Structures are given as C-alpha cells and as structure tokens.
Coordinates of C-alpha atoms and ligand atoms in Angstrom, one line a residue:
X15 CA 6.6 59.9 -18.5
X16 CA 8.2 56.5 -18.7
X17 CA 7.2 53.3 -17.0
X18 CA 9.4 50.8 -15.2
X19 CA 8.8 47.3 -13.9
X20 CA 8.6 46.4 -10.2
X21 CA 11.2 43.7 -10.9
X22 CA 13.7 46.1 -12.5
X23 CA 14.6 44.0 -15.6
X24 CA 12.5 45.6 -18.3
X25 CA 13.6 48.6 -20.4
X26 CA 11.4 51.7 -19.7
X27 CA 8.2 51.7 -21.7
X28 CA 6.0 54.6 -22.9
X29 CA 2.5 54.8 -21.5
X30 CA 0.9 53.3 -24.7
X31 CA 3.4 50.5 -24.7
X32 CA 2.9 49.6 -21.1
X33 CA -0.8 49.6 -21.5
X34 CA -0.6 47.4 -24.6
X35 CA 1.7 44.9 -23.0
X36 CA -0.1 44.7 -19.6
X37 CA 2.4 42.5 -17.6
X38 CA 6.0 43.6 -17.9
X39 CA 8.2 41.0 -19.8
X40 CA 10.3 40.3 -16.6
X41 CA 7.1 39.2 -14.9
X42 CA 6.7 42.4 -12.9
X43 CA 4.1 45.2 -13.0
X44 CA 4.5 48.6 -14.6
X45 CA 4.8 51.8 -12.5
X46 CA 5.6 55.4 -13.4
X47 CA 9.4 56.0 -13.3
X48 CA 8.6 58.8 -10.7
X49 CA 5.4 60.0 -9.2
X50 CA 4.4 63.6 -9.9
X51 CA 3.8 66.0 -7.0
X52 CA 0.2 67.2 -7.5
X53 CA 0.0 69.6 -4.5
X54 CA 0.7 72.7 -6.6
X55 CA -2.1 71.7 -8.9
X56 CA -4.9 71.0 -6.4
X57 CA -6.2 74.6 -6.2
X58 CA -6.8 74.6 -9.9
X59 CA -8.5 71.3 -9.8
X60 CA -11.0 71.9 -7.1
X61 CA -14.1 72.8 -9.1
X62 CA -13.5 70.5 -12.1
X63 CA -16.1 68.0 -13.2
X64 CA -15.2 64.3 -13.0
X65 CA -14.1 64.0 -16.7
X66 CA -12.2 67.3 -16.5
X67 CA -10.3 66.3 -13.4
X68 CA -9.7 62.8 -14.9
X69 CA -8.2 64.4 -18.0
X70 CA -6.0 66.8 -16.1
X71 CA -4.7 64.0 -13.9
X72 CA -4.1 61.4 -16.6
X73 CA -2.4 64.0 -18.8
X74 CA 0.5 63.8 -16.3
X75 CA 0.9 60.1 -17.2
X76 CA -0.3 59.5 -20.7
X77 CA 2.3 61.9 -22.1
X78 CA 2.6 60.0 -25.4
X79 CA -1.1 60.3 -26.3
X80 CA -2.0 63.6 -28.1
X81 CA -4.0 65.8 -25.7
X82 CA -7.0 66.1 -28.0
X83 CA -7.1 62.3 -28.3
X84 CA -6.8 61.8 -24.6
X85 CA -9.6 64.3 -24.0
X86 CA -11.9 62.3 -26.3
X87 CA -10.9 59.0 -24.7
X88 CA -11.6 60.3 -21.2
X89 CA -14.9 61.9 -22.2
X90 CA -16.1 58.7 -23.9
X91 CA -15.1 56.6 -20.8
X92 CA -17.5 58.4 -18.4
X93 CA -20.3 59.2 -20.7
X94 CA -22.2 56.0 -19.9
X95 CA -22.3 56.7 -16.2
X96 CA -25.9 57.4 -15.0
X97 CA -25.2 60.0 -12.3
X98 CA -24.3 63.6 -13.1
X99 CA -21.5 63.6 -10.5
X100 CA -20.1 60.3 -11.9
X101 CA -18.8 59.4 -8.4
X102 CA -21.1 61.1 -5.9
X103 CA -20.2 61.5 -2.3
X104 CA -23.1 60.9 0.1
X105 CA -23.1 62.1 3.7
X106 CA -24.7 59.7 6.1
X107 CA -23.6 61.3 9.4
X108 CA -21.4 64.0 10.8
X109 CA -18.2 62.0 10.1
X110 CA -19.4 59.3 7.8
X111 CA -19.4 59.6 4.0
X112 CA -20.0 57.1 1.2
X113 CA -18.3 57.4 -2.2
X114 CA -20.7 55.7 -4.6
X115 CA -18.6 54.0 -7.3
X116 CA -21.4 52.0 -8.9
X117 CA -23.0 54.3 -11.4
X118 CA -21.2 52.9 -14.4
X119 CA -22.7 50.5 -17.0
X120 CA -22.1 47.3 -14.9
X121 CA -22.9 48.9 -11.6
X122 CA -19.6 48.2 -10.0
X123 CA -16.4 50.3 -9.5
X124 CA -14.5 48.3 -12.1
X125 CA -16.2 50.4 -14.8
X126 CA -14.0 53.4 -13.8
X127 CA -10.9 51.6 -15.1
X128 CA -12.3 49.3 -17.7
X129 CA -14.3 51.8 -19.7
X130 CA -11.1 53.8 -19.9
X131 CA -9.0 50.8 -20.8
X132 CA -11.5 49.8 -23.5
X133 CA -11.2 53.2 -25.1
X134 CA -7.4 53.1 -24.9
X135 CA -7.5 49.7 -26.8
X136 CA -9.8 51.3 -29.4
X137 CA -7.4 54.2 -29.8
X138 CA -4.5 51.7 -30.3
X139 CA -6.5 49.8 -32.9
X140 CA -7.4 53.0 -34.8
X141 CA -3.7 54.2 -34.8
X142 CA -2.1 50.9 -35.8
X143 CA -4.9 49.6 -38.1
X144 CA -4.6 46.2 -36.5
X145 CA -7.3 44.4 -34.6
X146 CA -6.8 42.7 -31.2
X147 CA -8.4 39.8 -29.4
X148 CA -9.0 40.3 -25.8
X149 CA -9.1 37.2 -23.6
X150 CA -9.9 37.1 -19.9
X151 CA -11.2 34.7 -17.2
X152 CA -13.7 35.9 -14.6
X153 CA -15.6 34.9 -11.6
X154 CA -18.0 37.9 -12.0
X155 CA -17.5 41.6 -12.0
X156 CA -14.3 41.9 -14.0
X157 CA -15.7 40.0 -17.0
X158 CA -18.9 42.1 -17.2
X159 CA -16.9 45.3 -16.8
X160 CA -14.4 44.3 -19.5
X161 CA -17.1 43.3 -21.9
X162 CA -18.9 46.6 -21.4
X163 CA -15.7 48.5 -21.9
X164 CA -15.2 46.9 -25.4
X165 CA -18.7 46.3 -26.5
X166 CA -19.4 47.1 -30.1
X167 CA -15.9 48.5 -30.6
X168 CA -14.5 48.1 -34.1
X169 CA -11.5 45.8 -34.6
X170 CA -11.7 44.0 -31.3
X171 CA -13.2 40.6 -30.2
X172 CA -13.7 39.9 -26.5
X173 CA -13.5 36.3 -25.2
X174 CA -14.4 35.8 -21.6
X175 CA -14.0 32.4 -19.9
X176 CA -16.2 31.8 -16.9
X177 CA -17.3 28.7 -15.0
X178 CA -20.7 27.6 -16.2
X179 CA -23.3 27.8 -13.4
X180 CA -20.9 29.3 -10.9
X181 CA -21.4 33.1 -11.4
X182 CA -24.5 34.9 -10.1
X183 CA -27.4 35.0 -12.6
X184 CA -27.3 38.8 -12.8
X185 CA -23.5 38.8 -13.4
X186 CA -24.0 36.2 -16.1
X187 CA -26.7 38.2 -17.8
X188 CA -24.4 41.2 -17.9
X189 CA -22.1 39.1 -20.0
X190 CA -24.4 37.1 -22.2
X191 CA -27.3 39.6 -22.9
X192 CA -25.3 42.4 -24.5
X193 CA -26.5 42.0 -28.1
X194 CA -23.0 42.8 -29.4
X195 CA -21.5 40.6 -32.0
X196 CA -17.9 41.1 -30.9
X197 CA -18.6 39.6 -27.5
X198 CA -18.1 35.9 -26.8
X199 CA -18.8 34.6 -23.3
X200 CA -17.4 31.1 -23.1
X201 CA -19.1 29.1 -20.4
X202 CA -16.6 26.4 -19.5
X203 CA -17.0 23.2 -17.4
X204 CA -15.3 23.4 -14.0
X205 CA -14.7 26.1 -11.5
X206 CA -12.9 29.5 -11.7
X207 CA -9.5 28.0 -11.2
X208 CA -10.1 25.8 -14.2
X209 CA -11.0 28.8 -16.3
X210 CA -7.9 30.6 -15.0
X211 CA -5.6 27.6 -15.8
X212 CA -7.0 27.3 -19.4
X213 CA -6.4 31.0 -19.9
X214 CA -2.8 30.7 -18.8
X215 CA -2.2 27.7 -21.2
X216 CA -3.5 29.8 -24.1
X217 CA -1.2 32.7 -23.2
X218 CA 1.7 30.3 -23.1
X219 CA 1.2 29.7 -26.8
X220 CA 3.4 32.6 -27.9
X221 CA 3.1 32.0 -31.6
X222 CA -0.7 31.9 -31.5
X223 CA -0.8 34.8 -29.1
X224 CA 1.3 36.9 -31.5
X225 CA -0.5 35.9 -34.7
X226 CA -3.9 36.8 -33.3
X227 CA -2.7 39.7 -31.1
X228 CA -4.3 38.2 -28.0
X229 CA -4.3 40.6 -25.2
X230 CA -5.1 40.0 -21.5
X231 CA -7.7 42.0 -19.6
X232 CA -6.8 41.7 -16.0
X233 CA -6.3 43.6 -12.8
X234 CA -2.7 44.4 -13.3
X235 CA -2.9 46.9 -16.2
X236 CA -1.3 50.1 -15.2
X237 CA -4.0 52.2 -16.8
X238 CA -6.5 50.7 -14.4
X239 CA -4.7 51.8 -11.3
X240 CA -4.1 55.3 -12.6
X241 CA -7.8 55.8 -13.6
X242 CA -8.8 54.8 -10.1
X243 CA -6.7 57.5 -8.4
X244 CA -9.0 60.1 -9.8
X245 CA -12.1 59.4 -7.7
X246 CA -10.1 59.7 -4.5
X247 CA -9.1 63.2 -5.5
X248 CA -12.6 64.0 -6.7
X249 CA -14.1 62.8 -3.3
X250 CA -11.5 64.8 -1.3
X251 CA -12.7 68.0 -2.9
X252 CA -16.3 67.2 -2.0
X253 CA -15.5 66.8 1.7
X254 CA -15.9 69.8 4.0
X255 CA -12.5 71.6 3.8
X256 CA -11.6 71.1 7.5
X257 CA -12.3 67.4 7.3
X258 CA -10.1 66.6 4.3
X259 CA -6.7 66.1 6.0
X260 CA -8.2 63.9 8.7
X261 CA -10.2 61.6 6.4
X262 CA -9.6 57.9 6.2
X263 CA -10.8 56.0 3.1
X264 CA -12.3 52.6 3.9
X265 CA -11.9 50.3 1.0
X266 CA -13.5 46.8 0.3
X267 CA -10.4 45.0 -0.9
X268 CA -9.6 41.9 -2.9
X269 CA -6.7 42.3 -5.3
X270 CA -5.4 45.5 -3.7
X271 CA -5.9 47.6 -6.9
X272 CA -8.5 50.0 -5.5
X273 CA -6.8 50.9 -2.2
X274 CA -3.4 51.0 -4.0
X275 CA -4.7 53.8 -6.2
X276 CA -5.7 55.8 -3.2
X277 CA -2.4 55.3 -1.5
X278 CA -0.6 56.4 -4.7
X279 CA -2.7 59.6 -4.8
X280 CA -1.6 60.2 -1.2
X281 CA 2.0 59.6 -2.2
X282 CA 1.6 62.2 -4.9
X283 CA 0.5 64.8 -2.3
X284 CA -3.2 64.3 -1.6
X285 CA -3.4 65.1 2.1
X286 CA -5.4 62.3 3.8
X287 CA -4.9 60.5 7.0
X288 CA -4.9 57.0 5.7
X289 CA -6.8 53.9 4.5
X290 CA -8.6 50.9 6.1
X291 CA -8.4 47.7 4.1
X292 CA -11.7 45.9 4.6
X293 CA -11.6 42.2 3.7
X294 CA -14.2 39.5 3.9
X295 CA -13.4 36.0 5.4
X296 CA -10.6 35.8 2.8
X297 CA -8.4 37.9 5.0
X298 CA -4.8 37.5 3.8
X299 CA -4.4 41.3 3.7
X300 CA -6.1 41.8 7.1
X301 CA -3.5 39.3 8.6
X302 CA -0.7 41.0 6.8
X303 CA -1.5 44.6 7.9
X304 CA -2.3 43.4 11.5
X305 CA 0.7 41.1 12.0
X306 CA 3.2 41.6 9.2
X307 CA 2.8 38.0 8.1
X308 CA 1.9 37.4 4.4
X309 CA 0.8 33.8 4.1
X310 CA -1.3 32.5 1.2
X311 CA -4.2 30.4 2.3
X312 CA -7.3 28.7 0.7
X313 CA -10.0 30.7 -1.0
X314 CA -13.4 30.4 0.6
X315 CA -16.5 31.5 -1.2
X316 CA -18.3 34.4 0.6
X317 CA -21.2 36.7 0.2
X318 CA -18.8 39.3 -1.2
X319 CA -17.5 37.1 -4.1
X320 CA -15.5 39.8 -5.9
X321 CA -13.2 39.9 -2.9
X322 CA -12.7 36.1 -2.7
X323 CA -9.0 36.3 -3.4
X324 CA -5.8 35.0 -1.7
X325 CA -3.1 36.3 -3.9
X326 CA -3.5 40.1 -4.2
X327 CA -1.6 40.7 -7.4
X328 CA -1.4 44.5 -7.1
X329 CA 0.3 44.1 -3.8
X330 CA 3.6 43.8 -5.7
X331 CA 3.3 47.5 -6.6
X332 CA 3.0 48.5 -2.9
X333 CA 5.9 46.2 -2.1
X334 CA 8.1 47.9 -4.7
X335 CA 7.6 51.3 -3.0
X336 CA 8.0 49.8 0.5
X337 CA 11.5 48.4 -0.3
X338 CA 12.7 51.8 -1.7
X339 CA 11.9 51.1 -5.4
X340 CA 14.4 48.3 -5.4
X341 CA 13.5 45.8 -8.2
X342 CA 16.1 43.3 -7.1
X343 CA 14.6 43.1 -3.6
X344 CA 11.1 42.7 -5.1
X345 CA 12.4 39.7 -7.2
X346 CA 13.9 38.1 -4.0
X347 CA 10.7 38.5 -2.1
X348 CA 8.4 37.3 -4.9
X349 CA 10.7 34.2 -5.4
X350 CA 10.6 33.5 -1.6
X351 CA 6.8 33.9 -1.7
X352 CA 6.5 31.5 -4.6
X353 CA 8.7 28.9 -2.9
X354 CA 7.4 29.1 0.7
X355 CA 4.0 30.7 0.3
X356 CA 4.8 33.4 2.9
X357 CA 7.0 36.2 3.9
X358 CA 7.4 38.7 6.7
X359 CA 6.7 42.3 5.9
X360 CA 8.1 44.8 8.3
X361 CA 8.8 48.2 6.9
X362 CA 5.5 49.7 5.9
X363 CA 3.8 52.8 7.2
X364 CA 1.6 51.4 10.0
X365 CA 0.0 54.8 10.7
X366 CA -1.4 55.0 7.3
X367 CA -3.0 51.5 7.1
X368 CA -5.3 49.5 9.2
X369 CA -7.4 46.5 8.3
X370 CA -10.5 44.6 9.2
X371 CA -12.1 41.2 8.4
X372 CA -15.9 40.5 8.1
X373 CA -17.6 37.1 8.2
X374 CA -20.6 36.3 6.1
X375 CA -23.0 36.5 9.1
X376 CA -21.7 40.0 9.9
X377 CA -22.2 41.1 6.4
X378 CA -25.9 40.4 6.7
X379 CA -26.1 42.1 10.1
X380 CA -24.3 45.2 8.8
X381 CA -26.5 45.6 5.8
X382 CA -29.5 45.5 8.1
X383 CA -28.2 47.9 10.7
X384 CA -26.9 50.5 8.1
X385 CA -30.4 50.4 6.5
X386 CA -32.1 50.8 9.9
X387 CA -29.9 53.6 11.0
X388 CA -29.5 55.6 7.8
X389 CA -32.2 54.3 5.5
X390 CA -29.3 53.5 3.1
X391 CA -28.9 50.2 1.2
X392 CA -25.4 48.8 0.7
X393 CA -24.1 45.7 -1.2
X394 CA -22.2 42.9 0.6
X395 CA -18.8 44.1 -0.5
X396 CA -19.5 47.6 0.8
X397 CA -20.8 46.1 4.0
X398 CA -17.3 44.9 4.9
X399 CA -16.2 48.5 5.0
X400 CA -18.9 49.4 7.5
X401 CA -17.5 47.2 10.2
X402 CA -16.8 49.1 13.4
X403 CA -16.8 52.7 12.1
X404 CA -14.9 55.1 14.3
X405 CA -17.0 58.2 14.8
X406 CA -14.0 60.2 16.0
X407 CA -12.5 60.0 12.5
X408 CA -13.8 61.3 9.2
X409 CA -14.4 58.1 7.3
X410 CA -15.2 57.8 3.6
X411 CA -16.5 54.3 2.7
X412 CA -16.0 53.3 -0.9
X413 CA -19.3 51.7 -2.2
X414 CA -17.9 49.3 -4.8
X415 CA -21.1 47.8 -6.2
X416 CA -24.8 48.6 -6.4
X417 CA -27.0 46.6 -3.9
X418 CA -29.2 45.7 -6.9
X419 CA -26.4 43.4 -8.1
X420 CA -26.8 41.2 -5.0
X421 CA -30.6 41.0 -4.4
X422 CA -30.6 37.7 -2.5
X423 CA -28.4 39.0 0.3
X424 CA -30.1 42.3 0.5
X425 CA -33.5 40.7 0.7
X426 CA -32.3 38.4 3.4
X427 CA -30.9 41.3 5.5
X428 CA -33.7 43.8 5.0
X429 CA -36.7 42.2 3.3
X430 CA -36.3 44.7 0.4
X431 CA -36.0 43.6 -3.2
X432 CA -33.6 46.0 -4.8
X433 CA -34.0 46.6 -8.5
X434 CA -32.1 48.6 -11.1
X435 CA -33.6 49.3 -14.5
X436 CA -30.5 48.3 -16.4
X437 CA -30.6 44.8 -14.8
X438 CA -34.3 44.5 -15.3
X439 CA -33.9 45.4 -19.0
X440 CA -31.4 42.5 -19.4
X441 CA -34.1 40.0 -18.4
X442 CA -36.0 40.5 -21.7
X443 CA -32.9 40.2 -23.9
X444 CA -31.8 36.9 -25.5
X445 CA -28.9 35.1 -24.0
X446 CA -25.9 34.4 -26.2
X447 CA -23.3 32.2 -24.7
X448 CA -21.0 29.5 -25.9
X449 CA -20.8 26.4 -23.7
X450 CA -17.5 24.7 -24.3
X451 CA -15.4 22.1 -22.4
X452 CA -12.6 24.6 -22.0
X453 CA -9.4 22.9 -23.0
X454 CA -6.7 24.9 -24.6
X455 CA -7.1 23.7 -28.2
X456 CA -10.8 24.2 -28.1
X457 CA -10.4 27.8 -26.9
X458 CA -7.8 28.4 -29.5
X459 CA -10.0 27.0 -32.3
X460 CA -12.8 29.2 -31.1
X461 CA -10.7 32.4 -31.1
X462 CA -9.3 31.5 -34.6
X463 CA -12.9 31.2 -35.9
X464 CA -14.1 34.5 -34.4
X465 CA -10.9 36.7 -34.3
X466 CA -11.1 40.4 -35.0
X467 CA -9.5 41.5 -38.3
X468 CA -8.9 45.1 -37.6
X469 CA -11.0 48.1 -38.6
X470 CA -12.7 48.0 -42.0
Ligands
LIG13 C1 -13.2 43.9 -7.7 C2 -14.1 44.3 -6.5 C3 -13.6 44.5 -5.2 C4 -12.1 44.4 -4.9 O1 -11.3 45.4 -5.5 P1 -9.7 45.2 -5.6 O2 -9.2 46.3 -6.5 O3 -9.5 43.8 -6.2 O4 -9.2 45.2 -4.2 C5 -14.4 45.0 -4.3 N1 -15.8 45.1 -4.5 C6 -16.3 44.8 -5.7 C7 -17.8 45.0 -5.9 C8 -15.5 44.4 -6.8 O5 -16.0 44.2 -8.0

C-alpha cells in the first residue's frame, strides 16, 4: 500500500516513510492510495481480541513492516491498557451504548493512536540506528498521551511545550511526574498560541531540524487515524447483530481525527448508519454540517478543553474524498480558506452526518442527568455527545476521557469526587519540568543540550 497527499503534489510514500514524515512535503496530509474493502474479512474478524483485530486491520496498511514486527508493535501498544476488553462497550439502555476509550495510560482516547505511534518511532530508531527528537506543543491531552507513548524508549527524547499555569493540574502532572529521563516538559510563558508559534519557528529551521532529526507529534500523522479505525470495528461486533447496521456513532469532536477514522471504516465497508459530530461552544464543525458554511472563528475556552479548536486540521482528509480525490481542487479550497477564512461546502453526504453544539452550562446539566438516570459518570467531552439522544436510533457514544481527569466539573455536577489510582499515584511523585521563556533560540539550545543520540 502506498500513500498519497491530499494536495496531490507529493510522490507516493511507503507507510513507514509517511509515518516518519508526518505532514506531506506539499503541505497536505497523507492518505492510502486506495481504501481496501473489508466486507469480505468481517466474518473472520468477529471474535478477535482487540490487539488481534488491530493487527489484522493494520496489516492491510503497514505493508512495508514485517508481519512479526508489526505484531510486536501492536501488542506492545495495547499492553498498558487497564481493561481486558481494551475498548469496552457498555449498554446504558435499549438503544444507547457507550464505547469507553479511556482505559489507556493517560485516561483519554488519544492513547489508542499515540501508544502505537510511539512504538512505530521506536521501531524506526531500532532499524536505522539513529535517534530522534520529538517536539510538540500541547494544551493538554495530546502532550500527556505523546509523552506516555515514548516514555523510557531508547534513542528518543521528547520535548513538549505547554503554557505554564494554563493546563489543568492533573494534565500537567501526567506530563511532569513521569520519572523518565527522556521526557522534557517545557513550561513556557504565554498561552497555547504562543507555544504553537514557538514550535512552528523551530520547525522552520530546516538545518537544525535535520541535524537533530526533530520530528513533530501532532494530530495529522496518518498512523493515528488508521489506529483509530479499529475501535469502531471492534465496537460494531459487540453490538447486538440486528442493531449494527442502524447504529450511529456520536463523537465528541475537535480536530475531526476521531470521527474521520469512523467514517473511513464505513467507507471501507463497515455497515453503519452514520455519525453525529458533537462539538462544544467552539462549533465550527456544527455550523459546517448544519449550514454548509465553513468559517473560522475565535477559540473560546470551555469545560471540554480538548475540543477548543477552530481549525479542524483533519478535515482536509474528508474534503479530499468529498471532491472526488482531486488534489488540485483541495489546493484551491485550502488557499481560498487561508485567504478568506471561509468556504461553502456543498457536496457531502448529509444522510451520514449530523452535528450538535453544547454550551458549558448544558455540559454540567448533562453530566448530572446521565448520572441520575443511569448511575454512570461521564467527563465533560463525552457529555457533549449525550445532548438530545434519539431513542429511536441505536446510538453509540464515544467516551473520550475518564471523568477522573476532570474532577472539578464532575463534582460541580454530581457532588461526587471521581478518583483514579493512576492519577492519585502521580500526586506523590516528584515534578520535573523546565520553565523557560520559550523563544526559538532558547528552545533550540535546550534541545541541543538534551538531544537523543540513538540507541547505545
Ligand atoms: C482530543 C480530544 C477530543 C477531540 O478529538 P478529535 O480527534 O480532535 O476530534 C475529544 N475528547 C477528548 C477527551 C480529547 O482528548
């Protein structure tokens, strides 16, 4: 299988190459040259465990990685999940199911992709004998999940920029209390946009980037989307058989990576009715899917911070399919979007998608009412997906984070103080973080002093 860019001006890459590069050189995002039809394989996949299913699925894509190696990479990626089912499906009502995606090491769904990506990097380092330095900026969950995907791995140093004092205390602890000597949380002055801007400046230093093999960890890596397809298929098998084709996945959405993975699985032949895109008050995707108008606005902080996004970077992949896999057309639209900050989007499958928007006050009310009705605690992101459930449909809500990660909102809504032992354990560990001002040269000096050499 080869990988092409959504903007059509990059030569086809192998899986390993596309993963290593991240963003395509023409500025686009990688996608498989063609999507396999999985319908004929589903019967054989029905009773597989999560790692077994994941291996069978990813084998169709990672065709340049030896099968025994891929098997080891996949097994290692789901070993640290603390639930035997990896992604258990919980039934709350006749037609209402919850897919729990928070049993990984950082208690949010990003572990599904970033544990896998971390092991792919480790494999690359082992094969080439050259170390890499991973650099990212985070406002919360991604940084923690990336750190835990690379923690203690030989030949890699992880540098994560985050705005000092502006991530939640639990999220910060997940980054600064790891005890691993290859992890460098850089607490910079300013807000998330400042962190992001500093990161971009460092990546623009191409000589430095090459010399230290600086690699980005972000939401656009192809391996992340593919790894996320697996839990949709796994959940589908765990639904009662006659409900499968009618089911709708309800997905708390920010960057469009999660719901895109589900939609791609459907395009490969997984028979499901559709998807509901659940946004918080940052509702660019709700407006798009309800009116066809894509217009970038201001980001407003909310109680579901991992969805506080206005530019949904993975949307470009959906756009590519929606314009008939025409890279030239994607380039035109992306240029227009950059110039005017908006475009009109007409030709998408309206039957397959719907969207909703949830305000902060509603998030608190929903957490309370779901708890009262079902005795089930949900986190603020998942709460957005519980807005106005339709009992006539089979709905599968994706629970993207553990309620224990957001204790303040949960306590406000229900009076309960949720706890998770892995978060409690962090409280007794020493914090190691590096407060820096955060300009380009300071970050580059820091990386130079702490760069990974490669495996011993
Ligand atoms: C990242 C994140 C989301 C948004 O997922 P996207 O793939 O960006 O749409 C939702 N909920 C939680 C808890 C997250 O960490």
